[in-house]
Short mmCIF file of C-alpha atoms in Angstrom, two decimals:
data_model
loop_
_atom_site.label_atom_id
_atom_site.label_comp_id
_atom_site.label_asym_id
_atom_site.label_seq_id
_atom_site.Cartn_x
_atom_site.Cartn_y
_atom_site.Cartn_z
CA MET A 1 -17.70 3.60 -21.81
CA ARG A 2 -18.72 4.97 -18.38
CA ILE A 3 -15.73 5.84 -16.05
CA CYS A 4 -16.23 6.62 -12.36
CA ILE A 5 -13.36 8.62 -10.65
CA ASP A 6 -13.45 8.86 -6.85
CA ALA A 7 -12.51 12.46 -6.39
CA ARG A 8 -13.79 13.07 -2.89
CA ASN A 9 -10.48 14.51 -1.92
CA ILE A 10 -11.24 17.61 -3.89
CA ARG A 11 -11.82 20.11 -1.09
CA GLN A 12 -11.32 23.62 -0.12
CA SER A 13 -8.20 22.89 2.00
CA PRO A 14 -5.13 22.30 -0.13
CA SER A 15 -3.37 18.92 0.01
CA GLY A 16 -1.42 16.51 -2.27
CA LEU A 17 -4.43 14.34 -2.60
CA CYS A 18 -6.62 17.21 -3.60
CA ARG A 19 -4.15 18.49 -6.15
CA TYR A 20 -3.77 14.94 -7.65
CA ALA A 21 -7.60 14.59 -7.86
CA MET A 22 -7.96 18.00 -9.53
CA HIS A 23 -5.13 16.98 -11.93
CA ILE A 24 -6.81 13.77 -12.96
CA VAL A 25 -10.36 15.23 -13.25
CA CYS A 26 -9.35 18.44 -15.22
CA GLY A 27 -6.87 16.48 -17.29
CA MET A 28 -9.40 13.83 -18.43
CA ALA A 29 -11.74 16.72 -19.35
CA ARG A 30 -9.09 18.12 -21.68
CA ILE A 31 -8.12 14.84 -23.39
CA ASP A 32 -11.33 12.75 -23.43
CA LYS A 33 -14.52 14.34 -25.04
CA GLU A 34 -16.03 10.86 -25.88
CA ASN A 35 -16.35 8.67 -22.73
CA GLU A 36 -18.89 9.45 -19.98
CA TYR A 37 -17.29 10.50 -16.71
CA LEU A 38 -18.99 10.19 -13.35
CA ILE A 39 -17.05 12.19 -10.74
CA LEU A 40 -17.63 11.08 -7.18
CA ARG A 41 -17.63 14.17 -4.99
CA ASP A 42 -17.74 15.15 -1.26
CA LYS A 43 -21.24 16.55 -0.78
CA ARG A 44 -19.79 19.37 1.29
CA PHE A 45 -17.90 20.88 -1.69
CA ARG A 46 -20.27 21.47 -4.52
CA LYS A 47 -18.35 23.80 -6.67
CA LYS A 48 -18.33 22.36 -10.19
CA ILE A 49 -14.90 21.39 -11.37
CA VAL A 50 -15.43 21.07 -15.20
CA ASP A 51 -18.17 21.94 -17.60
CA ASN A 52 -17.77 19.15 -20.15
CA PRO A 53 -21.11 17.62 -21.27
CA ASN A 54 -19.65 14.18 -20.82
CA PHE A 55 -18.78 14.85 -17.08
CA ARG A 56 -21.32 14.66 -14.26
CA ASP A 57 -20.69 15.07 -10.44
CA ILE A 58 -22.09 12.48 -8.15
CA TYR A 59 -22.42 13.74 -4.57
CA ASP A 60 -21.52 10.98 -2.10
CA PRO A 61 -23.17 11.17 1.44
CA LEU A 62 -20.22 9.12 2.81
CA LYS A 63 -16.94 10.21 4.10
CA ASP A 64 -13.73 10.32 2.22
CA THR A 65 -12.20 7.33 0.47
CA GLY A 66 -10.02 6.31 3.26
CA SER A 67 -12.84 6.04 5.76
CA VAL A 68 -14.39 2.87 7.25
CA GLN A 69 -17.79 3.92 6.02
CA ASN A 70 -16.51 4.09 2.45
CA ALA A 71 -14.92 0.63 2.65
CA LEU A 72 -18.17 -0.90 4.04
CA PHE A 73 -20.84 1.11 2.13
CA GLY A 74 -19.23 2.68 -0.82
CA ALA A 75 -20.52 0.00 -3.25
CA PHE A 76 -24.13 1.03 -2.58
CA VAL A 77 -23.34 4.47 -4.01
CA VAL A 78 -21.19 3.18 -7.01
CA ASN A 79 -22.91 0.00 -8.11
CA PRO A 80 -26.17 1.59 -9.11
CA LEU A 81 -24.15 3.74 -11.59
CA LYS A 82 -23.21 0.54 -13.58
CA VAL A 83 -19.75 1.86 -14.45
CA ASP A 84 -17.23 0.16 -16.83
CA VAL A 85 -14.26 1.63 -14.97
CA PHE A 86 -13.83 2.65 -11.33
CA HIS A 87 -10.69 4.60 -10.33
CA SER A 88 -10.10 5.13 -6.48
CA LEU A 89 -7.55 7.93 -6.27
CA ASN A 90 -6.81 6.97 -2.69
CA GLN A 91 -6.27 3.24 -2.75
CA VAL A 92 -9.38 1.97 -0.83
CA VAL A 93 -11.77 -0.13 -3.09
CA PRO A 94 -15.28 -0.55 -1.36
CA PHE A 95 -16.20 -4.12 -0.50
CA GLY A 96 -18.54 -5.61 -2.97
CA LEU A 97 -17.95 -3.00 -5.64
CA LYS A 98 -18.93 -3.95 -9.22
CA ALA A 99 -17.11 -2.70 -12.28
CA LYS A 100 -15.66 -4.23 -15.41
CA LYS A 101 -12.29 -2.65 -14.44
CA ILE A 102 -11.08 -1.34 -11.18
CA ILE A 103 -7.95 0.84 -10.74
CA THR A 104 -6.59 2.06 -7.48
CA THR A 105 -3.85 4.67 -6.83
CA VAL A 106 -1.28 3.91 -3.95
CA HIS A 107 0.20 7.11 -2.53
CA ASP A 108 2.03 5.54 0.27
CA LEU A 109 1.94 2.56 2.66
CA MET A 110 2.54 4.34 5.77
CA TRP A 111 -0.47 2.78 7.48
CA LEU A 112 1.26 -0.60 7.15
CA GLU A 113 4.86 0.39 7.69
CA ALA A 114 4.83 3.30 10.12
CA PRO A 115 1.30 4.29 11.34
CA ASN A 116 2.81 5.97 14.46
CA LEU A 117 4.34 8.62 12.20
CA SER A 118 0.86 9.78 11.09
CA LEU A 119 -0.84 9.62 14.40
CA ASP A 120 0.40 10.74 17.91
CA SER A 121 -1.97 8.27 19.66
CA LYS A 122 -0.44 4.77 19.76
CA LEU A 123 -4.03 3.32 20.10
CA LYS A 124 -5.37 5.01 17.01
CA ALA A 125 -2.20 4.09 15.19
CA PHE A 126 -2.68 0.48 16.04
CA GLY A 127 -6.35 0.64 14.84
CA ALA A 128 -5.36 2.26 11.66
CA ASN A 129 -2.81 -0.50 11.06
CA LEU A 130 -5.36 -3.16 11.45
CA LEU A 131 -7.77 -1.50 9.22
CA ALA A 132 -5.18 -0.92 6.46
CA LYS A 133 -4.06 -4.58 6.58
CA THR A 134 -7.68 -5.62 5.80
CA SER A 135 -8.83 -2.86 3.38
CA PHE A 136 -5.52 -2.61 1.42
CA ALA A 137 -5.27 -6.32 0.85
CA TYR A 138 -8.83 -6.41 -0.39
CA SER A 139 -8.39 -3.36 -2.60
CA TYR A 140 -5.18 -4.44 -4.24
CA ARG A 141 -6.48 -7.97 -4.91
CA ARG A 142 -9.77 -6.57 -6.28
CA ALA A 143 -8.06 -4.08 -8.51
CA ASP A 144 -6.99 -4.95 -12.01
CA TYR A 145 -4.38 -2.20 -11.97
CA VAL A 146 -2.53 -0.57 -9.04
CA ILE A 147 -0.88 2.83 -9.79
CA SER A 148 2.18 3.48 -7.66
CA ILE A 149 3.03 7.21 -7.67
CA SER A 150 6.84 6.61 -7.31
CA LYS A 151 9.48 4.06 -7.79
CA ALA A 152 10.02 3.96 -3.97
CA THR A 153 6.17 3.26 -3.43
CA ASP A 154 6.21 0.62 -6.10
CA SER A 155 9.12 -1.16 -4.32
CA ILE A 156 7.34 -1.03 -1.02
CA PHE A 157 4.07 -2.30 -2.56
CA LYS A 158 5.83 -5.27 -4.06
CA LYS A 159 7.54 -6.01 -0.67
CA HIS A 160 4.31 -6.23 1.06
CA TYR A 161 2.44 -7.89 -1.96
CA PRO A 162 4.89 -9.79 -4.04
CA GLU A 163 2.26 -11.87 -5.63
CA LEU A 164 0.46 -8.77 -6.93
CA GLY A 165 3.56 -7.05 -8.34
CA HIS A 166 2.30 -7.68 -11.90
CA LYS A 167 -0.57 -5.24 -11.33
CA SER A 168 1.57 -2.24 -10.34
CA HIS A 169 2.21 0.54 -12.87
CA ILE A 170 4.48 3.47 -11.83
CA ILE A 171 2.74 6.73 -12.86
CA SER A 172 4.50 9.46 -10.91
CA HIS A 173 3.27 12.95 -9.95
CA HIS A 174 6.04 14.53 -11.97
CA ASP A 175 3.48 16.90 -13.69
CA VAL A 176 1.11 17.38 -10.70
CA PHE A 177 2.44 20.75 -9.50
CA PHE A 178 2.36 24.49 -10.25
CA GLN A 179 2.83 24.58 -14.15
CA ASP A 180 2.38 28.35 -14.14
CA PRO A 181 4.92 30.21 -12.05
CA LYS A 182 3.27 33.75 -12.51
CA THR A 183 2.14 35.54 -9.30
CA THR A 184 1.13 38.94 -8.27
CA GLU A 185 3.67 41.32 -6.62
CA ARG A 186 1.71 41.53 -3.32
CA PHE A 187 -0.41 38.91 -1.46
CA GLU A 188 -4.00 39.02 -1.95
CA LEU A 189 -4.53 38.37 1.74
CA ASP A 190 -3.54 41.57 3.45
CA GLU A 191 -2.33 39.96 6.71
CA LEU A 192 0.37 38.24 4.73
CA ASN A 193 1.61 41.59 3.44
CA ASN A 194 1.74 43.05 6.98
CA GLU A 195 2.65 40.02 9.32
CA LEU A 196 5.08 37.89 7.54
CA PRO A 197 8.74 37.93 8.71
CA GLU A 198 11.07 39.94 6.60
CA LYS A 199 13.08 36.80 5.61
CA TYR A 200 11.67 33.32 6.17
CA ILE A 201 12.11 29.59 5.68
CA ILE A 202 8.81 27.82 4.65
CA SER A 203 7.41 24.45 5.70
CA LEU A 204 4.48 23.45 3.56
CA GLY A 205 2.05 20.54 4.03
CA ASN A 206 0.32 18.90 7.00
CA THR A 207 2.19 18.78 10.35
CA LYS A 208 1.65 15.26 11.27
CA PRO A 209 4.78 13.51 12.86
CA TYR A 210 6.11 12.02 9.57
CA LYS A 211 6.54 15.60 8.14
CA ASN A 212 9.19 16.22 10.82
CA VAL A 213 8.28 19.83 11.22
CA ASP A 214 9.40 19.42 14.88
CA ASN A 215 13.00 19.01 13.91
CA ALA A 216 12.85 21.86 11.43
CA ILE A 217 11.78 24.11 14.25
CA ARG A 218 14.53 22.71 16.56
CA ALA A 219 17.23 23.30 13.85
CA PHE A 220 15.82 26.75 13.16
CA ALA A 221 16.10 27.62 16.89
CA LYS A 222 19.82 26.79 16.81
CA ILE A 223 20.55 29.46 14.03
CA CYS A 224 18.03 32.18 14.42
CA ASP A 225 20.03 34.18 16.95
CA LYS A 226 22.60 34.83 14.12
CA HIS A 227 19.68 36.09 11.86
CA PRO A 228 17.49 38.50 13.77
CA ASN A 229 15.29 39.24 10.78
CA LEU A 230 14.82 35.56 10.00
CA GLY A 231 11.49 33.69 10.67
CA MET A 232 9.77 30.34 9.87
CA VAL A 233 6.45 30.05 8.19
CA ILE A 234 4.43 27.00 8.70
CA ALA A 235 1.83 26.78 5.97
CA GLY A 236 -0.79 24.19 4.93
CA ARG A 237 -2.96 21.93 7.25
CA ILE A 238 -1.61 22.76 10.73
CA ASP A 239 -2.99 19.60 12.41
CA ARG A 240 -0.61 19.93 15.38
CA ARG A 241 -0.45 23.67 15.95
CA GLU A 242 -0.77 23.43 19.71
CA ALA A 243 2.08 20.95 20.05
CA LEU A 244 4.37 22.83 17.71
CA SER A 245 3.51 26.20 19.38
CA LYS A 246 4.55 24.65 22.80
CA LEU A 247 7.85 23.33 21.16
CA ALA A 248 8.63 26.69 19.66
CA GLU A 249 7.82 28.36 23.01
CA SER A 250 10.13 25.98 24.90
CA LEU A 251 12.97 26.87 22.40
CA ASN A 252 12.27 30.63 22.85
CA VAL A 253 11.40 31.12 19.15
CA LEU A 254 7.56 31.29 19.37
CA ASP A 255 7.69 34.97 18.28
CA LYS A 256 9.70 33.98 15.13
CA VAL A 257 7.49 31.00 13.98
CA TYR A 258 4.43 32.17 11.95
CA PHE A 259 1.57 29.82 11.62
CA LEU A 260 -0.63 30.55 8.66
CA LYS A 261 -4.09 31.46 10.04
CA ARG A 262 -6.29 30.30 7.24
CA GLN A 263 -6.47 28.86 3.80
CA VAL A 264 -4.89 31.00 1.13
CA SER A 265 -5.45 31.31 -2.66
CA GLU A 266 -3.19 29.49 -5.10
CA ASN A 267 -1.64 32.87 -6.03
CA ASP A 268 -0.84 33.53 -2.29
CA LEU A 269 0.47 30.01 -1.83
CA LYS A 270 2.84 30.32 -4.85
CA LEU A 271 3.93 33.81 -3.61
CA LEU A 272 4.71 32.44 -0.14
CA ILE A 273 7.01 29.85 -1.66
CA LYS A 274 8.57 32.20 -4.13
CA LYS A 275 9.49 34.73 -1.44
CA ALA A 276 10.94 32.07 0.84
CA ILE A 277 14.66 31.73 1.24
CA PHE A 278 14.18 28.05 1.01
CA MET A 279 11.68 25.17 1.81
CA ALA A 280 12.37 22.72 4.55
CA PHE A 281 11.01 19.41 3.47
CA LEU A 282 12.49 17.06 6.09
CA SER A 283 10.03 14.13 6.11
CA PHE A 284 10.73 10.90 7.61
CA TYR A 285 8.29 9.14 5.15
CA GLU A 286 6.61 10.13 1.99
CA GLY A 287 4.63 8.74 -0.95
CA TYR A 288 5.89 11.49 -3.28
CA GLY A 289 6.20 15.14 -2.19
CA ILE A 290 4.39 17.51 -4.57
CA PRO A 291 5.53 20.58 -2.58
CA ILE A 292 9.10 19.88 -3.58
CA LEU A 293 8.33 20.36 -7.36
CA GLU A 294 6.06 23.33 -6.56
CA ALA A 295 9.08 24.95 -4.77
CA ILE A 296 11.54 23.96 -7.57
CA SER A 297 9.22 25.31 -10.27
CA LEU A 298 9.16 28.73 -8.43
CA GLY A 299 12.74 29.05 -7.90
CA CYS A 300 12.72 28.23 -4.26
CA PRO A 301 15.65 26.02 -3.07
CA VAL A 302 14.74 23.00 -1.14
CA LEU A 303 16.28 21.47 1.96
CA GLY A 304 15.22 17.80 1.85
CA SER A 305 15.69 14.58 3.93
CA THR A 306 17.64 11.75 2.75
CA VAL A 307 14.81 9.38 2.57
CA ASP A 308 14.50 7.66 -0.79
CA ILE A 309 11.26 9.30 -2.10
CA VAL A 310 12.43 12.92 -1.30
CA VAL A 311 15.60 12.24 -3.23
CA GLU A 312 13.48 10.71 -6.20
CA THR A 313 10.99 13.40 -6.20
CA SER A 314 13.62 16.25 -6.21
CA GLY A 315 15.85 14.45 -8.73
CA GLY A 316 18.99 15.22 -7.01
CA ALA A 317 18.30 19.01 -7.14
CA ALA A 318 17.93 19.70 -3.45
CA ALA A 319 20.29 19.90 -0.39
CA TYR A 320 19.90 16.72 1.63
CA VAL A 321 20.27 16.00 5.39
CA ASP A 322 19.58 13.23 7.84
CA PRO A 323 16.16 14.13 9.12
CA HIS A 324 17.06 12.77 12.59
CA ASN A 325 20.22 14.88 13.01
CA ILE A 326 19.25 18.43 14.20
CA ASP A 327 22.79 19.82 14.14
CA GLU A 328 23.21 18.59 10.52
CA ILE A 329 19.96 20.28 9.55
CA ALA A 330 20.98 23.49 11.23
CA LYS A 331 24.30 23.48 9.60
CA MET A 332 22.76 23.14 6.05
CA MET A 333 20.12 25.73 6.91
CA GLU A 334 22.93 28.16 7.71
CA LYS A 335 24.80 27.27 4.46
CA ILE A 336 21.70 27.97 2.25
CA ILE A 337 21.07 31.25 4.23
CA THR A 338 24.55 32.56 4.02
CA GLU A 339 25.85 31.32 0.71
CA PRO A 340 23.98 32.95 -2.23
CA ASP A 341 26.02 31.09 -4.81
CA PHE A 342 24.85 27.74 -3.20
CA ARG A 343 21.27 28.98 -3.26
CA GLU A 344 21.65 29.90 -6.89
CA GLN A 345 23.17 26.46 -7.62
CA LEU A 346 20.20 24.74 -6.04
CA LYS A 347 17.74 26.91 -7.97
CA GLN A 348 19.37 26.19 -11.26
CA SER A 349 19.67 22.46 -10.62
CA GLY A 350 15.91 22.44 -9.96
CA PHE A 351 15.11 24.09 -13.32
CA ASP A 352 17.46 21.58 -15.07
CA TYR A 353 15.66 18.87 -13.49
CA LEU A 354 12.17 20.22 -14.47
CA GLU A 355 13.57 20.46 -18.07
CA ARG A 356 14.34 16.80 -17.96
CA ILE A 357 10.85 15.70 -16.87
CA LYS A 358 8.84 18.25 -18.79
CA ALA A 359 7.57 15.73 -21.37
CA TYR A 360 6.28 13.44 -18.62
CA ASP A 361 2.51 12.77 -19.19
CA SER A 362 0.85 11.06 -16.23
CA LEU A 363 -2.70 11.82 -17.71
CA ALA A 364 -1.95 9.94 -20.85
CA MET A 365 -0.59 6.95 -19.03
CA THR A 366 -3.59 6.97 -16.61
CA HIS A 367 -6.06 7.31 -19.51
CA GLY A 368 -4.34 4.35 -21.15
CA LEU A 369 -5.33 2.19 -18.19
CA TYR A 370 -8.96 3.41 -18.54
CA VAL A 371 -9.37 2.62 -22.24
CA GLY A 372 -6.76 -0.12 -22.81
#
């Protein structure tokens, strides 16, 4: 059987989609030595992922899976490969694609429900919504199976496409996180050893509006005078650094907010999380939230929003606040900082939750769709 996995989200910059794609590709290399795998890759990132003889990289000249170019012309790349199974890891199935079995993974439906939370421009958000309505509807109807990465995402999918609900299979990201908590004692990147605040809250991920980093900074500004050695570290893809810097400056905390200057190694990313007092994950909307489990696995308490998917991802092992209520966020920040017993309770609850889900095997479930 010839299986094609669209893994163009594997890039140098860390992201949830990148981590998921790495998890699927590396995982299939471990469990399947028989079927032939063609891994669709972004031509800009040519580092080989696995060395198995039954795996081959196909470098695609098109943009990533969510692009208009891929939707319109992706079939011209895939169809000549004559694949039995095609798995899009980012929900868009190219028009006219031919395969005996098509699988697509739905990470979230923000482009349908709240495109303004991902883009500051109303015009661009409107265009993205129109594109999503067309490409998503085609992709889900064309697919034989639709993987929803959470119960919340599955529920939203069935709300928009009730006639396609039978195609949905919930395969969560429960095991797509840092499985190995070991780190070095010092950062590999010297500037992190020299420039980080003595104590800090960490925010990890992109900084688009739905991540609600703005309100995290506003709440931090309310409490930082009580804690002169406390800072806030913004790590990950800093899409809106200029806007966030202006916000921090207006609140007189710019000198206490540290924006990561560059991409860091996995060791340094883990160490950043491990050394933090807690992680602020206050999203208005999510498909899953892999950083939550990364923090929990490293013993870093999580301050999460009350949206369904954040609660689902964290399994009740976080402190929860209304993401719109800045005073409530600030109050909970203060509680986590000043009450070591509460921090320890959150830490232990996280470890207990990981113990409950440790047998979860998303790879076996996904592979079952490939070969079943």
